[in-house]
Amino acid sequence: NEKNCKRKLRVCVATCNRADYSKLAPIMSGIKSHPEDFELEVVVLGSHLIDDYGNTFRMIEQDDFDIGSKLHTIVRGEDEAAMVESVGLALVKLPDVIQRLKPDILVVHGDRFDALALATAAALMNIRILHLEGGEVSGTIDDSIRHAISKLAHYHACCTRMAEQHLIAMCEDHSRILLAGCPSYDKLLLPHHREDYMDIIKSWLGDKVQEGDYIVALQHPVTTDIQHSIKIYGLMLDALISFNKKTLILFPNIDAGSKEMVRVMRRKGIEQHPNFRAVKHIPFEQFIQLVSHAGCMIGNSSCGVREAGAFGTPVINLGTRQTGRETGENVLHVRDADTHNKIYHALELQFGKRYPCSKIYGDGNAVPRILKFLRSIDLDEPLQKTFCFPPVKDPISQDIDHILETQSALAVDLGGTNLRVAIVCMRGTIVKKYSQPNPKTFEARMELILKMCNDAMRDAVGLNCRILGVGVSTGGRVNPQDGVVLHSTKLIQEWSSVDLRTPISDALHLPVWVDNDGNCAALAERKFGHGKGVENFVTVITGTGIGGGIIHHNELVHGSTFCAAELGHIMVSLEGPECMCGSRGCIEAYASGMALQREAKKLHDEDLLKVEGMDMKLSEPITAAHLINAAKMGNSKADAVLTKAATALGVGIINILHIVNPSQVILSGVLASCYQAPVQHVISQRALFSVQNIKVVTSDLEEPALLGAASMVLDYATRRIY
């Protein structure tokens, strides 16, 4: 009595194109043949209703199905935007149809963008969804669409054991997954053999063609790599022309890129070529006969890796579109090619072979299983689907101080005198520092770098520091993209065209960043110093030489040839002292530690440096520090040298202000405190009014080169762009 009282299940089957209809038609026939259990509603949309694709809705009518609704949902254009607009148009039109039909369940197939619109509309309108062929992997954007539909669907009828496992891994309820097999196999594996297969072959390819002596070609665009699809398609056509066999070629589907593929076909004269027959549509039953008796099938259609395997037909799969699918031994993949020779060779290997029949995708009994599954659906069950998430551990609270202290970087500073390595934590604290004299030869220097880094790595374990990567600060011009020192300063010998990244990364198995020491100083200020939170600023290093870095819109400026921010070589005089770069009048020739040392020696040689109360030992080498001390103690000659140096530096910085217009200037290095006040005075006297109030500050960082090297690593670890 309960069975008699149970109302019929109203099932809406929606079909979008010729391919999905071949899978849905057997189910539609099964539903129609059981009127006591089901009411069938058919909705047709997508490329079924387009003349260029054969108006394939007519074959649905010829199969004696009543079409309840025809929705024109395709926006022409065959590009990415047209696909998106087509989904939008379908979403606009579908609610009226669903509201009118009021189905209990909507059957959706596969991974087409039209199917995504169907599933989205049904889910939002509280209609149960049965998704066919979910859980499969093909290797293109279809995967994303297929899995998105699976997440919207309430029930699943999949084809293979692997697809079933994928759905379970995606947290779908195992009790709502049916391992049915592919419905098209119910037709493919029918015991009777069509005796008219030669008539079908000749009707499409001519009377002279023989069984097994022709090729079926079907290639679709890959929407995530359209240009590569077009290239492979052209090479396939070239190979087929050269192979000189009768070929039945179907037009590609309506995805983005199909128009360009058709243009390629027409440019090569395929439609007029005596060996080719180009068609827009073939009825599925006839197409299967053509595939089963072909000498080979070529392209990237799913039919090649699914249905063709049931007959042992040799298949050449081109490109990436089906590389993720399960296949029989009949499939030979050609993932990429630069000429048609590789494809031609694949044709030579495959054409005319016969392989064992494969039943990976079904055993011919999918439809009875699906009908039984539909009958078991309880419409009184809650509509809200649930997901079966795997058990996870209870979340463990973390302390931000622990994270900041333990996540660390290995910083390397290659100076003219010393080679230094440090372990630097996220806070910018130097946990441990190592220093050795910088060797004079390349081999010795690299050997020492690796030894010091390995020592630091071992110590880091005991210090509870997890090293995230290695940052290297070095003098000279650096290509940070490749981790190569292009040209070195004269202070570091044998240090040009040196790849630092590869040997360090290979030895330590860590990512490695490399940059100029001036740029590193700017990065250090951005992360740990006065530049924190400042969008535009300039750092100027005043030490043995003059260098620096420019931060513009929060990013480091490298320049087209990695020569930006060579601030020491801004010329402030046409006839100034000679610089180490070979030019004259550079800031570095006036204001660097070497320049001050040079002037101090001159004064000393003329006995004009020492003043009363100044402590100088006869054996002590003369340095810039002696000049600064003499000036502080009232030596007018020394003071004049410093004033000239500060003026030169100030004029150079004014040039930077006028070009880059930063909001702050940070002086770093041993001479920074000596120059800060006079440089600020020069700016206030000589700069344009709009930049006269820009502040010049001295850095508070003791180790800018090491901290900057570390910041390259730590910024990456916190997902900032470097």
Coordinates of N, CA and C in Angstrom, one line a residue, residues 261-366:
M261 N 40.6 28.0 -33.8 CA 40.9 26.7 -34.3 C 40.2 26.4 -35.6
V262 N 39.0 26.9 -35.8 CA 38.3 26.7 -37.0 C 39.0 27.6 -38.1
R263 N 39.5 28.8 -37.8 CA 40.2 29.6 -38.7 C 41.5 28.8 -39.2
V264 N 42.2 28.2 -38.3 CA 43.4 27.4 -38.6 C 43.0 26.3 -39.6
M265 N 41.9 25.6 -39.3 CA 41.5 24.5 -40.2 C 41.2 25.0 -41.6
R266 N 40.5 26.2 -41.7 CA 40.2 26.7 -43.0 C 41.4 27.3 -43.7
R267 N 42.3 27.9 -43.0 CA 43.6 28.4 -43.6 C 44.3 27.2 -44.3
K268 N 44.3 26.1 -43.7 CA 45.0 24.9 -44.2 C 44.2 24.2 -45.3
G269 N 42.9 24.7 -45.6 CA 42.1 24.1 -46.6 C 41.6 22.7 -46.3
I270 N 41.3 22.4 -45.1 CA 40.9 21.1 -44.7 C 39.6 20.7 -45.3
E271 N 38.6 21.7 -45.3 CA 37.3 21.4 -45.8 C 37.3 21.0 -47.3
Q272 N 38.3 21.5 -48.0 CA 38.4 21.2 -49.5 C 39.3 20.0 -49.8
H273 N 40.1 19.6 -48.7 CA 41.1 18.6 -49.0 C 40.5 17.3 -49.3
P274 N 41.0 16.5 -50.3 CA 40.3 15.2 -50.7 C 40.4 14.2 -49.6
N275 N 41.4 14.3 -48.7 CA 41.5 13.2 -47.6 C 40.7 13.5 -46.4
F276 N 40.0 14.7 -46.3 CA 39.3 15.1 -45.1 C 37.8 15.2 -45.4
R277 N 37.1 14.9 -44.3 CA 35.7 15.2 -44.3 C 35.4 15.9 -43.0
A278 N 35.1 17.2 -43.0 CA 34.9 18.1 -41.8 C 33.4 18.2 -41.6
V279 N 33.0 17.8 -40.4 CA 31.6 17.8 -40.0 C 31.4 18.5 -38.7
K280 N 30.1 19.0 -38.5 CA 29.8 19.7 -37.2 C 29.2 18.8 -36.2
H281 N 28.5 17.7 -36.7 CA 27.8 16.8 -35.8 C 27.6 15.5 -36.4
I282 N 27.7 14.4 -35.6 CA 27.4 13.0 -36.1 C 26.6 12.4 -35.0
P283 N 25.4 11.8 -35.3 CA 24.7 11.1 -34.2 C 25.5 10.1 -33.4
F284 N 25.3 10.1 -32.1 CA 26.2 9.3 -31.3 C 26.4 7.9 -31.7
E285 N 25.2 7.2 -32.0 CA 25.3 5.8 -32.4 C 26.2 5.6 -33.6
Q286 N 26.1 6.5 -34.6 CA 27.0 6.4 -35.8 C 28.4 6.8 -35.4
F287 N 28.6 7.8 -34.6 CA 29.9 8.2 -34.2 C 30.7 7.1 -33.6
I288 N 30.0 6.3 -32.7 CA 30.6 5.2 -32.0 C 31.0 4.1 -33.0
Q289 N 30.2 3.9 -34.0 CA 30.6 2.9 -35.0 C 31.8 3.3 -35.7
L290 N 31.9 4.6 -36.0 CA 33.1 5.2 -36.7 C 34.3 5.1 -35.9
V291 N 34.2 5.3 -34.6 CA 35.4 5.3 -33.7 C 35.8 3.8 -33.5
S292 N 34.8 2.9 -33.4 CA 35.2 1.5 -33.1 C 35.9 0.8 -34.2
H293 N 35.7 1.3 -35.5 CA 36.3 0.6 -36.6 C 37.4 1.5 -37.2
A294 N 37.8 2.6 -36.5 CA 38.8 3.5 -37.1 C 40.2 2.9 -36.9
G295 N 41.1 3.3 -37.8 CA 42.5 2.8 -37.6 C 43.2 3.6 -36.4
C296 N 42.6 4.7 -36.1 CA 43.1 5.5 -35.0 C 42.2 6.7 -34.7
M297 N 42.2 7.1 -33.5 CA 41.5 8.4 -33.1 C 42.5 9.3 -32.5
I298 N 42.4 10.6 -32.9 CA 43.4 11.6 -32.5 C 42.7 12.9 -32.0
G299 N 43.3 13.5 -31.0 CA 42.7 14.8 -30.5 C 42.8 14.8 -29.0
N300 N 41.8 15.5 -28.4 CA 41.8 15.5 -26.9 C 40.4 15.4 -26.4
S301 N 39.5 14.7 -27.2 CA 38.1 14.5 -26.7 C 38.1 13.4 -25.6
S302 N 37.2 13.5 -24.7 CA 37.1 12.5 -23.6 C 36.7 11.2 -24.2
C303 N 36.0 11.2 -25.4 CA 35.7 10.0 -26.1 C 36.9 9.1 -26.3
G304 N 38.0 9.7 -26.6 CA 39.2 9.0 -26.9 C 39.7 8.2 -25.7
V305 N 39.6 8.8 -24.5 CA 40.2 8.0 -23.3 C 39.1 7.2 -22.7
R306 N 37.8 7.4 -23.0 CA 36.7 6.7 -22.4 C 36.1 5.7 -23.3
E307 N 35.3 6.1 -24.3 CA 34.5 5.2 -25.1 C 35.4 4.4 -26.0
A308 N 36.5 5.0 -26.6 CA 37.3 4.3 -27.6 C 38.0 3.1 -26.9
G309 N 38.2 3.2 -25.6 CA 38.9 2.0 -24.9 C 38.0 0.8 -24.9
A310 N 36.7 1.0 -25.0 CA 35.8 -0.2 -25.0 C 35.9 -1.0 -26.2
F311 N 36.5 -0.5 -27.3 CA 36.7 -1.2 -28.6 C 38.1 -1.5 -28.8
G312 N 39.1 -1.0 -28.0 CA 40.5 -1.2 -28.3 C 41.0 -0.4 -29.4
T313 N 40.3 0.7 -29.7 CA 40.7 1.6 -30.8 C 42.0 2.3 -30.4
P314 N 43.1 2.4 -31.1 CA 44.2 3.2 -30.7 C 43.9 4.6 -30.7
V315 N 44.4 5.3 -29.7 CA 44.1 6.7 -29.5 C 45.4 7.5 -29.3
I316 N 45.5 8.7 -29.9 CA 46.6 9.6 -29.6 C 45.9 10.9 -28.9
N317 N 46.3 11.1 -27.7 CA 45.7 12.2 -26.9 C 46.7 13.4 -27.0
L318 N 46.3 14.5 -27.5 CA 47.2 15.7 -27.7 C 47.0 16.7 -26.6
G319 N 48.1 17.2 -26.1 CA 48.0 18.2 -25.1 C 47.7 17.7 -23.7
T320 N 47.1 18.6 -22.9 CA 47.0 18.3 -21.4 C 45.5 18.1 -21.1
R321 N 44.6 18.1 -22.0 CA 43.2 18.2 -21.7 C 42.7 16.9 -21.0
Q322 N 43.2 15.7 -21.3 CA 42.7 14.5 -20.7 C 43.8 13.8 -19.9
T323 N 45.0 14.4 -19.7 CA 46.1 13.7 -19.1 C 45.8 13.2 -17.7
G324 N 44.8 13.8 -17.0 CA 44.6 13.3 -15.6 C 43.6 12.1 -15.5
R325 N 43.0 11.7 -16.7 CA 42.0 10.7 -16.6 C 42.6 9.3 -16.6
E326 N 41.9 8.3 -16.1 CA 42.3 6.9 -16.2 C 42.1 6.5 -17.6
T327 N 43.1 5.8 -18.1 CA 43.0 5.3 -19.5 C 43.5 3.8 -19.6
G328 N 43.1 3.2 -20.7 CA 43.6 1.9 -21.0 C 44.9 2.0 -21.8
E329 N 45.5 0.9 -22.1 CA 46.8 0.9 -22.8 C 46.7 1.4 -24.2
N330 N 45.4 1.6 -24.7 CA 45.3 2.1 -26.1 C 45.6 3.5 -26.3
V331 N 45.8 4.3 -25.2 CA 46.0 5.7 -25.3 C 47.5 6.0 -25.3
L332 N 48.0 6.8 -26.3 CA 49.3 7.3 -26.3 C 49.3 8.8 -26.2
H333 N 49.9 9.4 -25.2 CA 49.9 10.9 -24.9 C 51.0 11.6 -25.7
V334 N 50.7 12.7 -26.3 CA 51.6 13.6 -26.9 C 51.3 14.9 -26.2
R335 N 52.0 15.2 -25.1 CA 51.7 16.4 -24.2 C 52.1 17.7 -24.9
D336 N 53.1 17.7 -25.6 CA 53.6 19.0 -26.3 C 54.4 18.6 -27.5
A337 N 54.4 19.6 -28.4 CA 55.2 19.4 -29.6 C 55.6 20.7 -30.2
D338 N 56.8 20.8 -30.8 CA 57.2 22.1 -31.5 C 57.0 22.0 -33.0
T339 N 57.1 20.7 -33.5 CA 56.8 20.5 -34.9 C 55.8 19.4 -35.0
H340 N 55.3 19.1 -36.3 CA 54.4 18.1 -36.4 C 55.0 16.7 -36.5
N341 N 56.4 16.6 -36.4 CA 57.1 15.3 -36.5 C 56.7 14.4 -35.4
K342 N 56.6 14.9 -34.2 CA 56.3 14.1 -33.0 C 54.9 13.4 -33.2
I343 N 54.0 14.2 -33.6 CA 52.6 13.7 -33.8 C 52.6 12.7 -35.0
Y344 N 53.3 13.0 -36.0 CA 53.4 12.1 -37.2 C 54.0 10.8 -36.7
H345 N 55.0 10.8 -35.9 CA 55.6 9.6 -35.4 C 54.6 8.8 -34.5
A346 N 53.8 9.5 -33.7 CA 52.7 8.9 -32.9 C 51.7 8.2 -33.8
L347 N 51.4 8.8 -34.9 CA 50.4 8.2 -35.9 C 51.0 6.9 -36.4
E348 N 52.3 7.0 -36.8 CA 53.0 5.7 -37.3 C 52.9 4.6 -36.3
L349 N 53.1 5.0 -35.0 CA 53.1 3.9 -33.9 C 51.7 3.4 -33.7
Q350 N 50.7 4.2 -33.7 CA 49.3 3.8 -33.3 C 48.4 3.3 -34.5
F351 N 48.6 3.9 -35.6 CA 47.6 3.6 -36.7 C 47.6 2.1 -37.0
G352 N 46.4 1.6 -37.1 CA 46.2 0.2 -37.5 C 46.3 -0.8 -36.4
K353 N 46.8 -0.4 -35.2 CA 46.9 -1.4 -34.1 C 45.5 -1.7 -33.5
R354 N 45.5 -2.8 -32.7 CA 44.3 -3.1 -32.0 C 44.7 -3.5 -30.5
Y355 N 44.0 -3.0 -29.6 CA 44.4 -3.2 -28.2 C 43.2 -4.0 -27.5
P356 N 43.6 -4.6 -26.3 CA 42.5 -5.2 -25.6 C 41.4 -4.3 -25.2
C357 N 40.2 -4.7 -25.2 CA 39.1 -3.8 -24.8 C 39.1 -3.5 -23.4
S358 N 38.9 -2.3 -23.0 CA 38.9 -1.8 -21.6 C 37.5 -1.5 -21.1
K359 N 37.3 -1.8 -19.9 CA 36.0 -1.5 -19.2 C 36.2 -0.7 -18.0
I360 N 37.2 0.2 -18.0 CA 37.5 1.1 -16.9 C 36.3 1.9 -16.5
Y361 N 35.6 2.4 -17.5 CA 34.5 3.3 -17.3 C 33.1 2.7 -17.2
G362 N 33.0 1.4 -17.3 CA 31.6 0.8 -17.2 C 31.5 -0.6 -17.7
D363 N 30.4 -1.3 -17.2 CA 30.2 -2.6 -17.6 C 28.9 -2.8 -18.4
G364 N 28.2 -1.7 -18.7 CA 27.0 -1.8 -19.5 C 25.7 -1.8 -18.6
N365 N 25.9 -1.6 -17.3 CA 24.7 -1.7 -16.4 C 24.5 -0.4 -15.6
A366 N 25.0 0.7 -16.1 CA 24.9 1.9 -15.4 C 23.5 2.4 -15.2

